[in-house]
Short mmCIF file of C-alpha atoms and ligand atoms in Angstrom, two decimals:
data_model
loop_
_atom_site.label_atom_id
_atom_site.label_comp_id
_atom_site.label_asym_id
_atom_site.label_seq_id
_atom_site.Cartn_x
_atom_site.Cartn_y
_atom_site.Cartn_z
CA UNK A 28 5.58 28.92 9.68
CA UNK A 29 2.38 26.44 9.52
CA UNK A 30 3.34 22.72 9.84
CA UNK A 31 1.29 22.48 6.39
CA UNK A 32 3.69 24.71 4.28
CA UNK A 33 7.25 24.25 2.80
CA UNK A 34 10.21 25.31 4.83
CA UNK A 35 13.17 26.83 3.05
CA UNK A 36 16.66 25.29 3.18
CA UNK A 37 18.00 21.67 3.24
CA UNK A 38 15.35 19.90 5.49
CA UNK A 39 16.43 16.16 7.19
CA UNK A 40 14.16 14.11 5.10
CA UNK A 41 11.37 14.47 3.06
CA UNK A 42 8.90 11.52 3.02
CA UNK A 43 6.96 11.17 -0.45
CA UNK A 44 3.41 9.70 0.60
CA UNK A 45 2.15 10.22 3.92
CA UNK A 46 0.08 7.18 4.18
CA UNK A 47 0.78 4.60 7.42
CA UNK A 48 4.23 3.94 6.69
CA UNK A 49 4.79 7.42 5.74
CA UNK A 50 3.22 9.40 8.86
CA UNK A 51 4.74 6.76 11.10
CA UNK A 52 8.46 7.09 9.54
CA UNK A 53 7.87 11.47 9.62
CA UNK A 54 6.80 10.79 13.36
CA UNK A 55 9.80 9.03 14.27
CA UNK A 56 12.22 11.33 12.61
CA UNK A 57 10.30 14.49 14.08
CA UNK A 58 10.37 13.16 18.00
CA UNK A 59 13.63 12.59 17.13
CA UNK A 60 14.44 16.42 16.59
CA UNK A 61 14.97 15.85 13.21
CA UNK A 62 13.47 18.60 10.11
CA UNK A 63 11.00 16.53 8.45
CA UNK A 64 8.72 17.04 5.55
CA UNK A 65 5.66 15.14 4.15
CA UNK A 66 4.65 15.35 1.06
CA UNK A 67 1.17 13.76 0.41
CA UNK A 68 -1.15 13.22 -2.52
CA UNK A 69 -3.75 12.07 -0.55
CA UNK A 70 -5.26 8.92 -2.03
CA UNK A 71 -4.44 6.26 0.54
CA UNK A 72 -5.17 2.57 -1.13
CA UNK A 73 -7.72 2.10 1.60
CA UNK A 74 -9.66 4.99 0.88
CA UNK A 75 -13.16 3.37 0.07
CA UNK A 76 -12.79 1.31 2.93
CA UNK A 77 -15.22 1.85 6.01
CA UNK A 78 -12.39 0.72 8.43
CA UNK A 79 -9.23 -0.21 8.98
CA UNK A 80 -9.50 -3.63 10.18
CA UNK A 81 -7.33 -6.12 11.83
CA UNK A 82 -5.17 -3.29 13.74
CA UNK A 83 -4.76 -3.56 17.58
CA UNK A 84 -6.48 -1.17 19.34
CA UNK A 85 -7.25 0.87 16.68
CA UNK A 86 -9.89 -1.98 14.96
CA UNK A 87 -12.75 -0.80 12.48
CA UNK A 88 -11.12 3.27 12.69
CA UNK A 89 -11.86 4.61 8.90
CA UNK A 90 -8.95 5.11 7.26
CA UNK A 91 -9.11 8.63 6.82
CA UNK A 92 -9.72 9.43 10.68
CA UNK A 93 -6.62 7.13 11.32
CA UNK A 94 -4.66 9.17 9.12
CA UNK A 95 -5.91 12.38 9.91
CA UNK A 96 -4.47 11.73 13.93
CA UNK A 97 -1.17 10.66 12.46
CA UNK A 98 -0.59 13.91 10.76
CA UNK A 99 -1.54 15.81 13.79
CA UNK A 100 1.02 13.55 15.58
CA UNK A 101 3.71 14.48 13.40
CA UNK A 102 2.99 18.27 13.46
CA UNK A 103 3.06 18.30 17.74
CA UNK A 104 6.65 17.13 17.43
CA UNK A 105 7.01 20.13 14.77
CA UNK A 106 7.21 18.10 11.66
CA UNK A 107 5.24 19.49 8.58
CA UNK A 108 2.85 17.30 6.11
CA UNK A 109 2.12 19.52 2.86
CA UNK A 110 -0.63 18.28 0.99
CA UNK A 111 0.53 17.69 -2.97
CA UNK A 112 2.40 15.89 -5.42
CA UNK A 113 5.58 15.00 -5.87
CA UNK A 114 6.44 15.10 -10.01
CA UNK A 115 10.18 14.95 -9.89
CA UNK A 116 12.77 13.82 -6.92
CA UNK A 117 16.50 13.25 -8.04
CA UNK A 118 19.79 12.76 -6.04
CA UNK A 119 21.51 16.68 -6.17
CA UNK A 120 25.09 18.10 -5.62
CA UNK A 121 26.37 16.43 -2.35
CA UNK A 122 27.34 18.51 0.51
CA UNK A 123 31.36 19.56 0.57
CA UNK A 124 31.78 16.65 2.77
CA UNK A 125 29.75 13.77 0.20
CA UNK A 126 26.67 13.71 2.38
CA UNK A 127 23.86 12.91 -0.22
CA UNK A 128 21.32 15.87 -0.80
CA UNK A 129 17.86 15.55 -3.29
CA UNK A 130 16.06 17.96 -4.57
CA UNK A 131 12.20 17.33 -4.94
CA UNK A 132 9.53 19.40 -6.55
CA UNK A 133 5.99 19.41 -6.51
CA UNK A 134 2.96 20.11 -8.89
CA UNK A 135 2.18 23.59 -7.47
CA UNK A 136 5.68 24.56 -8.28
CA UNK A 137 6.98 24.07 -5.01
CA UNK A 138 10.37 22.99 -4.44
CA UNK A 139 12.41 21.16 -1.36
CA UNK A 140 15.95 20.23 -0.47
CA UNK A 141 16.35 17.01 1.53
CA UNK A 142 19.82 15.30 3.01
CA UNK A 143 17.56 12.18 2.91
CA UNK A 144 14.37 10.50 1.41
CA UNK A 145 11.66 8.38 2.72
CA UNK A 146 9.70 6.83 -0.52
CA UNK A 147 6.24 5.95 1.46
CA UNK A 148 3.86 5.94 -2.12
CA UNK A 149 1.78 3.03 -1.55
CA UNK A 150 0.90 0.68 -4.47
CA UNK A 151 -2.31 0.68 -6.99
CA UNK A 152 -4.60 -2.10 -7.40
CA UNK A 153 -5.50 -3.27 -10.46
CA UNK A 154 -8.86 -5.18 -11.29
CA UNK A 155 -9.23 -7.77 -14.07
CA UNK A 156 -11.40 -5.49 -16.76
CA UNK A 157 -15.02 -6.66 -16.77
CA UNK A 158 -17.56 -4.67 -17.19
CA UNK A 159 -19.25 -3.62 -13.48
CA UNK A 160 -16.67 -4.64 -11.12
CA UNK A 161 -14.67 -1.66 -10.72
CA UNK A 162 -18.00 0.45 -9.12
CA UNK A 163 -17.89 -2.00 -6.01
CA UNK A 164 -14.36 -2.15 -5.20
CA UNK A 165 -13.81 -1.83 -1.39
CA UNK A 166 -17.25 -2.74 -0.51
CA UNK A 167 -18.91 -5.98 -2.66
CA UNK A 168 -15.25 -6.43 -4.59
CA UNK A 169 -13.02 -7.49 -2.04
CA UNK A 170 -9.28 -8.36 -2.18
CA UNK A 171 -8.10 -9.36 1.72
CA UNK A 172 -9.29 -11.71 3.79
CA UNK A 173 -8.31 -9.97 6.58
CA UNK A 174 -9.52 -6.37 5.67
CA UNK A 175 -12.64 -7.41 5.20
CA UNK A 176 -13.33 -11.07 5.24
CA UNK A 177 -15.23 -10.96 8.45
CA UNK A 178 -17.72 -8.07 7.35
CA UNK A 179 -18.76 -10.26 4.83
CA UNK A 180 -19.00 -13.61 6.36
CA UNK A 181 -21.90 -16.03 5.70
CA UNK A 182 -22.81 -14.48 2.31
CA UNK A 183 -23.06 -15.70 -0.82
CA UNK A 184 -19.44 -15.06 -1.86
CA UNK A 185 -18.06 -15.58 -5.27
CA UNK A 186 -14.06 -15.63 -5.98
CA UNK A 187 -13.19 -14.23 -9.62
CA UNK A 188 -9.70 -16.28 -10.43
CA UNK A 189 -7.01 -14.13 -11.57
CA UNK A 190 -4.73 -16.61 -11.59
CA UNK A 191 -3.78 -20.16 -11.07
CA UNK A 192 -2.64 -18.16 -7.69
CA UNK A 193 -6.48 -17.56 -6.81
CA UNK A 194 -6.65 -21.16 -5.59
CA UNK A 195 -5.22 -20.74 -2.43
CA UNK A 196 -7.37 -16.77 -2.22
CA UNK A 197 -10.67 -19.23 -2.70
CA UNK A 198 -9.06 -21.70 0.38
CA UNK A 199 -8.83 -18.82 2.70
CA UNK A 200 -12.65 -17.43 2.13
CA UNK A 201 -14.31 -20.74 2.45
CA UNK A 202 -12.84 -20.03 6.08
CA UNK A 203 -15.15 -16.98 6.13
CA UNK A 204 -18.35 -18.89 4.57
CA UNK A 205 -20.17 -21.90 3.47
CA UNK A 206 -21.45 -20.51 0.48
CA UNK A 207 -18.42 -19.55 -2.11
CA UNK A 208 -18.04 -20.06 -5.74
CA UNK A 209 -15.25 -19.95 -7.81
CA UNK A 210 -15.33 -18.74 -11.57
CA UNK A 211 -12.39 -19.68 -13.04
CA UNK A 212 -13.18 -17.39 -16.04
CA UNK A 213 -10.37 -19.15 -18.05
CA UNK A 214 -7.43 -20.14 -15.58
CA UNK A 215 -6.32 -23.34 -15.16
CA UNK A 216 -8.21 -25.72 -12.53
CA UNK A 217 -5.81 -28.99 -11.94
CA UNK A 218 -8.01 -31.71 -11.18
CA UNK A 219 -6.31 -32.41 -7.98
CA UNK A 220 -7.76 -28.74 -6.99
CA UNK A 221 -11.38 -29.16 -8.34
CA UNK A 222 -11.13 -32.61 -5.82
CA UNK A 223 -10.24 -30.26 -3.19
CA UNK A 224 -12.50 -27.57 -3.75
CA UNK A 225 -15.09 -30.80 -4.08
CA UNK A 226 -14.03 -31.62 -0.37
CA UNK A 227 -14.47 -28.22 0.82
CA UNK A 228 -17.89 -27.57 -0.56
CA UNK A 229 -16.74 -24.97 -2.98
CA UNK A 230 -18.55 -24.72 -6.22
CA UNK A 231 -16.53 -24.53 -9.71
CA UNK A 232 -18.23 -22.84 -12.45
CA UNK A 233 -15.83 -22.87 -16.28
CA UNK A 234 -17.90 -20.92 -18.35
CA UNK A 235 -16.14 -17.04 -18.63
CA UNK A 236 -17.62 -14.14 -16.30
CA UNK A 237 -19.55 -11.71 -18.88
CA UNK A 238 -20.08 -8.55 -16.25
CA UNK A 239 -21.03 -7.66 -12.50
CA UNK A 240 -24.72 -7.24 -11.77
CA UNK A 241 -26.18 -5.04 -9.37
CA UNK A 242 -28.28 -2.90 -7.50
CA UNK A 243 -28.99 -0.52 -5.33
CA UNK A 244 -27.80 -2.22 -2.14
CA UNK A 245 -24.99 -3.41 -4.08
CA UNK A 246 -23.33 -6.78 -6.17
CA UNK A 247 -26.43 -9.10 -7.01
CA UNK A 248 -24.65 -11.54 -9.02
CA UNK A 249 -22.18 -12.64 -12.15
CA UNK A 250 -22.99 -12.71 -15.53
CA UNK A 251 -21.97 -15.28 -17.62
CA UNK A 252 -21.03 -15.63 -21.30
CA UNK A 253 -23.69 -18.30 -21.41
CA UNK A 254 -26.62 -15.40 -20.76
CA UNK A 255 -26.78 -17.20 -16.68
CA UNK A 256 -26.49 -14.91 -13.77
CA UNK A 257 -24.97 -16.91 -10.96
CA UNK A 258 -26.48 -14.88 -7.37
CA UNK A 259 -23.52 -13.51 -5.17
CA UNK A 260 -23.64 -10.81 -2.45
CA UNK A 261 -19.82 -10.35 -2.82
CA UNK A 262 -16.87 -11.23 -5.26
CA UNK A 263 -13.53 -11.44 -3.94
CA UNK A 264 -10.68 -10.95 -6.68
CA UNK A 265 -7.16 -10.84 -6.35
CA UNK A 266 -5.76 -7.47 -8.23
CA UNK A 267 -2.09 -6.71 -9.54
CA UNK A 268 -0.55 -4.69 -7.37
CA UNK A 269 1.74 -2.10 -8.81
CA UNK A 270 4.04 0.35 -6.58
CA UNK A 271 3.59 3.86 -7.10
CA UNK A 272 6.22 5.57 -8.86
CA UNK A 273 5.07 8.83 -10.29
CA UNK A 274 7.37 11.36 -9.60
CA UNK A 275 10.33 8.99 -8.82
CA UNK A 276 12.00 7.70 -11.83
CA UNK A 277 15.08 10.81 -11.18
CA UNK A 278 16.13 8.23 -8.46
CA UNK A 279 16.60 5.19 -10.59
CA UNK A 280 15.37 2.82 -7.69
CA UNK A 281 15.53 -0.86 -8.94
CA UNK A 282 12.06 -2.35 -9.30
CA UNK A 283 11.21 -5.93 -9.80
CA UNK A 284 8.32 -8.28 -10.88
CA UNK A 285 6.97 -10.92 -8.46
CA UNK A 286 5.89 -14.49 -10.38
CA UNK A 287 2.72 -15.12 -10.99
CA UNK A 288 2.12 -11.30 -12.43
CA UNK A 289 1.46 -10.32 -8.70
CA UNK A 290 2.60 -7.17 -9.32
CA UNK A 291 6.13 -4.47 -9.32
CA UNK A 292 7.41 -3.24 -5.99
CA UNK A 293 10.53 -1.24 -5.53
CA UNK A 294 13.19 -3.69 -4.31
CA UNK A 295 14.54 -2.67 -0.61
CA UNK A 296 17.38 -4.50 1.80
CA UNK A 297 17.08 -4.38 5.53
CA UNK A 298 15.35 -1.56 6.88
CA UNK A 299 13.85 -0.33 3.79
CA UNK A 300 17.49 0.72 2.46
CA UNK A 301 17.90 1.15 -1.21
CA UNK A 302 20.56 0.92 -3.63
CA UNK A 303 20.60 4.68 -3.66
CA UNK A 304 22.05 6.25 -1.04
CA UNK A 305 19.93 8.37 1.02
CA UNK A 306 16.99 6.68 -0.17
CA UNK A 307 14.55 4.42 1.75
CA UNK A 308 11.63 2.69 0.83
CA UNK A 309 8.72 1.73 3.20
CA UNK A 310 4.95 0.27 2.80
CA UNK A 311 3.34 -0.85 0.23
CA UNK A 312 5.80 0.25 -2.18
CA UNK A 313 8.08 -2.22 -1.63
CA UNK A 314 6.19 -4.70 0.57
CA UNK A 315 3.12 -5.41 -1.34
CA UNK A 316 1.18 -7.59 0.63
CA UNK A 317 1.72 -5.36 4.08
CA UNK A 318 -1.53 -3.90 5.94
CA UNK A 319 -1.53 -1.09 7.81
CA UNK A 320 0.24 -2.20 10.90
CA UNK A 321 3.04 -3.59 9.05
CA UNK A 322 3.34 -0.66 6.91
CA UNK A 323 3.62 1.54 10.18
CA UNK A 324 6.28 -0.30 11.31
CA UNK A 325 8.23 -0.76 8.07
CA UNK A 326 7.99 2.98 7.80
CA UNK A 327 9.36 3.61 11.88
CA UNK A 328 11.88 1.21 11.15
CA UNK A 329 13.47 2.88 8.12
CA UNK A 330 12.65 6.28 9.87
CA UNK A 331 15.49 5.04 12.57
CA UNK A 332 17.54 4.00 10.32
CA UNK A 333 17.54 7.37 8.38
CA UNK A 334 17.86 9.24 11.98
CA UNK A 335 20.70 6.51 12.67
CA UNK A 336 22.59 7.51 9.62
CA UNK A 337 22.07 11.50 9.85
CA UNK A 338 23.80 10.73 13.32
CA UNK A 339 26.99 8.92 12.07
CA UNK A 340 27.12 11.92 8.94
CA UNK A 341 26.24 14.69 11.58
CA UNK A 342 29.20 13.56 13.88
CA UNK A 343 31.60 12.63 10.93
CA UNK A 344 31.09 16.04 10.09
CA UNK A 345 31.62 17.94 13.25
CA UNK A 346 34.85 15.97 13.87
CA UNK A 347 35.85 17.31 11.07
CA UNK A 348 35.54 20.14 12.42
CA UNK A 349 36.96 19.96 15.39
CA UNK A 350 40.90 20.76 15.76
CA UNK A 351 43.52 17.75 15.55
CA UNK A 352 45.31 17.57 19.37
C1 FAD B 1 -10.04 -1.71 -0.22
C2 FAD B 1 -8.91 -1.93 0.75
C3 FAD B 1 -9.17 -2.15 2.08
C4 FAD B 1 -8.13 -2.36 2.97
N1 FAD B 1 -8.43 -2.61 4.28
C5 FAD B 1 -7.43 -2.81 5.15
C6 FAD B 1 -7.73 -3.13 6.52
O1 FAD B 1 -8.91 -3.24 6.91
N2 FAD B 1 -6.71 -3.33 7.36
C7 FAD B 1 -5.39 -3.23 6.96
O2 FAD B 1 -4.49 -3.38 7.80
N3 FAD B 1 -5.08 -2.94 5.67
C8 FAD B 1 -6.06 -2.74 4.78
N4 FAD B 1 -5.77 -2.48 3.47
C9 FAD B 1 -4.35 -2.35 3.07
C10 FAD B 1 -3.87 -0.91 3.31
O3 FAD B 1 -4.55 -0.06 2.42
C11 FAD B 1 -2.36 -0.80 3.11
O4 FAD B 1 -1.70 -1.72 3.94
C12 FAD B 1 -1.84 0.60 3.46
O5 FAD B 1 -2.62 1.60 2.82
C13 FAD B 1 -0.38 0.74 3.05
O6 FAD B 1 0.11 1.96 3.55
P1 FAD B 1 1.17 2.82 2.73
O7 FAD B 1 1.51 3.98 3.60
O8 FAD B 1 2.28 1.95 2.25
O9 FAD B 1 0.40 3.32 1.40
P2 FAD B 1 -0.90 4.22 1.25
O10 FAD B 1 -1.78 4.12 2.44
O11 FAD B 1 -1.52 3.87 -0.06
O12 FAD B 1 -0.35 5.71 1.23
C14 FAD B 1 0.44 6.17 0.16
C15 FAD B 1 0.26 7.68 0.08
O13 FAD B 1 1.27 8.19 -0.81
C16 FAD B 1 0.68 9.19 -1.61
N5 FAD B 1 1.49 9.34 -2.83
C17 FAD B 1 1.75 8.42 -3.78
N6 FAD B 1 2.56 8.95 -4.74
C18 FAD B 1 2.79 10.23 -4.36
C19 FAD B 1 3.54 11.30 -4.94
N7 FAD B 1 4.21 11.17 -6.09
N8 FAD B 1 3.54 12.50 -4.30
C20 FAD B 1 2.87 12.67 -3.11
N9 FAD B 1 2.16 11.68 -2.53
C21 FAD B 1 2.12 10.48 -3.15
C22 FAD B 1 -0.73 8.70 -1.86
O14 FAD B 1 -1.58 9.76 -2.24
C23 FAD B 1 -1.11 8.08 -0.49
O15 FAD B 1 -1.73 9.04 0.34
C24 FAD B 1 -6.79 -2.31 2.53
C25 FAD B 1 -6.52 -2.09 1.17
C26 FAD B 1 -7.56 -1.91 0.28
C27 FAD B 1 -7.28 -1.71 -1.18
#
């Protein structure tokens, strides 16, 4: 059968999202022996990125060529990645002997029986709404410092507060130029901040951002309310960051809100373990602030913790079976 189409039977896991922490949990479980299936919608958060930054030896690699060798990793050790959708997972009868089993099903119709899950869907940004921001995001928006922040140092770089949070998002770009303005479009500004700001060269302007201006090589400026435009090469903005759950609510995984509006991430222990059994979280959907190379790691770790607990059920199981002496 091709490593891109759905095996039959109960399969080890099935990992819903095959982004970093999703590929790197399916090839842990594959190497070790274990069935594994990956499900992916493919829309990785980084997409309009030109490179994954930041990530040892693997700096400035576009996103999709990074993810394109993980998936051929995980097929060598003969686990499959499917491309599509998951629209409904929920726990399923147990086994005999109470081992957890899901059943998942995808928008072609497809269908999949799992002894375990790996929930690897990644999060969604959301941008403030004003009018010509959205076109530029990944390129003259910017959200990370460290995704990014060097590609666009020593421009003319304008923070768009979010929040009384977008303080310390304004402290950490200054680091990347001398030129940065912040628009506080409406949050509050303490005056022992606007002394700081003062300190650190950083502009404050009050009145409310009207729209993004640009052209064709990209952001130009910021409109304001006032009928000024304010010249910047690049606005960095802080979005809400909300874990993807489409497909998922048939597992009833608690979710929580971080202060500040941040955003909704699945809550996960140690590990990525869940409240449900059987269930693991890893990545950006439960770790919202993770890059890439934490992601990867969150999703090996809970990958050898799944393989760790198959082990204990698989020899629970088989000393059940075995004849009292
Ligand atoms: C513009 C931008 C630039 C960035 N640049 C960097 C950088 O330079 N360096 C860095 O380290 N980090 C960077 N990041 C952060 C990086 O994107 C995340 O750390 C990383 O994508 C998280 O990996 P993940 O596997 O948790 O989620 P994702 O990479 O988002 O993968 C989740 C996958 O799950 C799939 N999925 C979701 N729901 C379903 C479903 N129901 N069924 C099937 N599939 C589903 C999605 O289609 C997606 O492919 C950047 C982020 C943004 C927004």
């Amino acid at each position: 059968m091709a490593a891109n189409e759905l095996p039959t039977g109960t399969v080890d896991a099935v990992v819903i999202g095959g982004g970093a922490a999703g590929l790197n949990g399916a090839l842990m479980l594959a190497r070790s022996r274990r069935s594994v299936v990956v499900i992916d919608g493919g829309d990785p958060r980084n997409a309009p990125a030109e490179g994954v930054h930041g990530l040892l030896g693997l700096d400035g690699t576009p996103p999709a060529e990074l993810l394109r060798r993980g998936r051929d990793e995980v097929r060598h050790y003969g686990g499959h990645v499917v491309p599509g959708e998951v629209t409904s997972a929920a726990p399923a009868e147990p086994s005999p002997e109470g081992d957890p089993r899901f059943a998942v099903a995808l928008a072609d119709g497809g269908r999949l029986r799992a002894r375990r899950l790996l929930v690897a869907t990644g999060l969604r940004d959301v941008l403030p709404d004003i009018p010509g921001l959205a076109g530029h995001w990944g390129r003259g928006v910017v959200h990370c410092p460290y995704c990014h922040g060097w590609e666009v140092r020593d421009e003319p770089i304008g923070v768009l507060a979010t929040s009384p949070a977008s303080v310390h998002h304004a402290v950490l770009f200054r680091q990347l130029t001398d030129d940065l303005t912040y628009f506080a479009h409406g949050t509050d500004l303490d005056d022992d901040t606007r002394t700081r700001f003062t300190a650190r060269g950083i502009r404050v302007i009050d009145t409310p951002v009207e729209r993004v201006e640009s052209g064709p090589d990209g952001v130009t400026g910021v409109r304001l309310a006032d009928g000024r435009t304010v010249a910047r090469r690049v606005l960095a903005v802080a979005t809400t960051l909300l874990a993807r759950t489409e497909g998922l609510a048939g597992l009833r995984l608690p979710m929580e809100d971080l202060p500040n509006a941040m955003g909704r991430r699945f809550v996960a222990g140690m590990a990525g373990t869940t409240d449900v059994p059987g269930v693991w979280v890893a990545g950006n959907a439960t770790d919202l602030t993770a890059q890439v190379g934490a992601s990867a790691a969150a999703g090996a770790l809970a990958a050898a913790h799944i393989n760790a607990d198959l082990a204990t059920a698989d020899t629970d199981a088989a000393v059940r079976l075995t004849p009292a002496r």
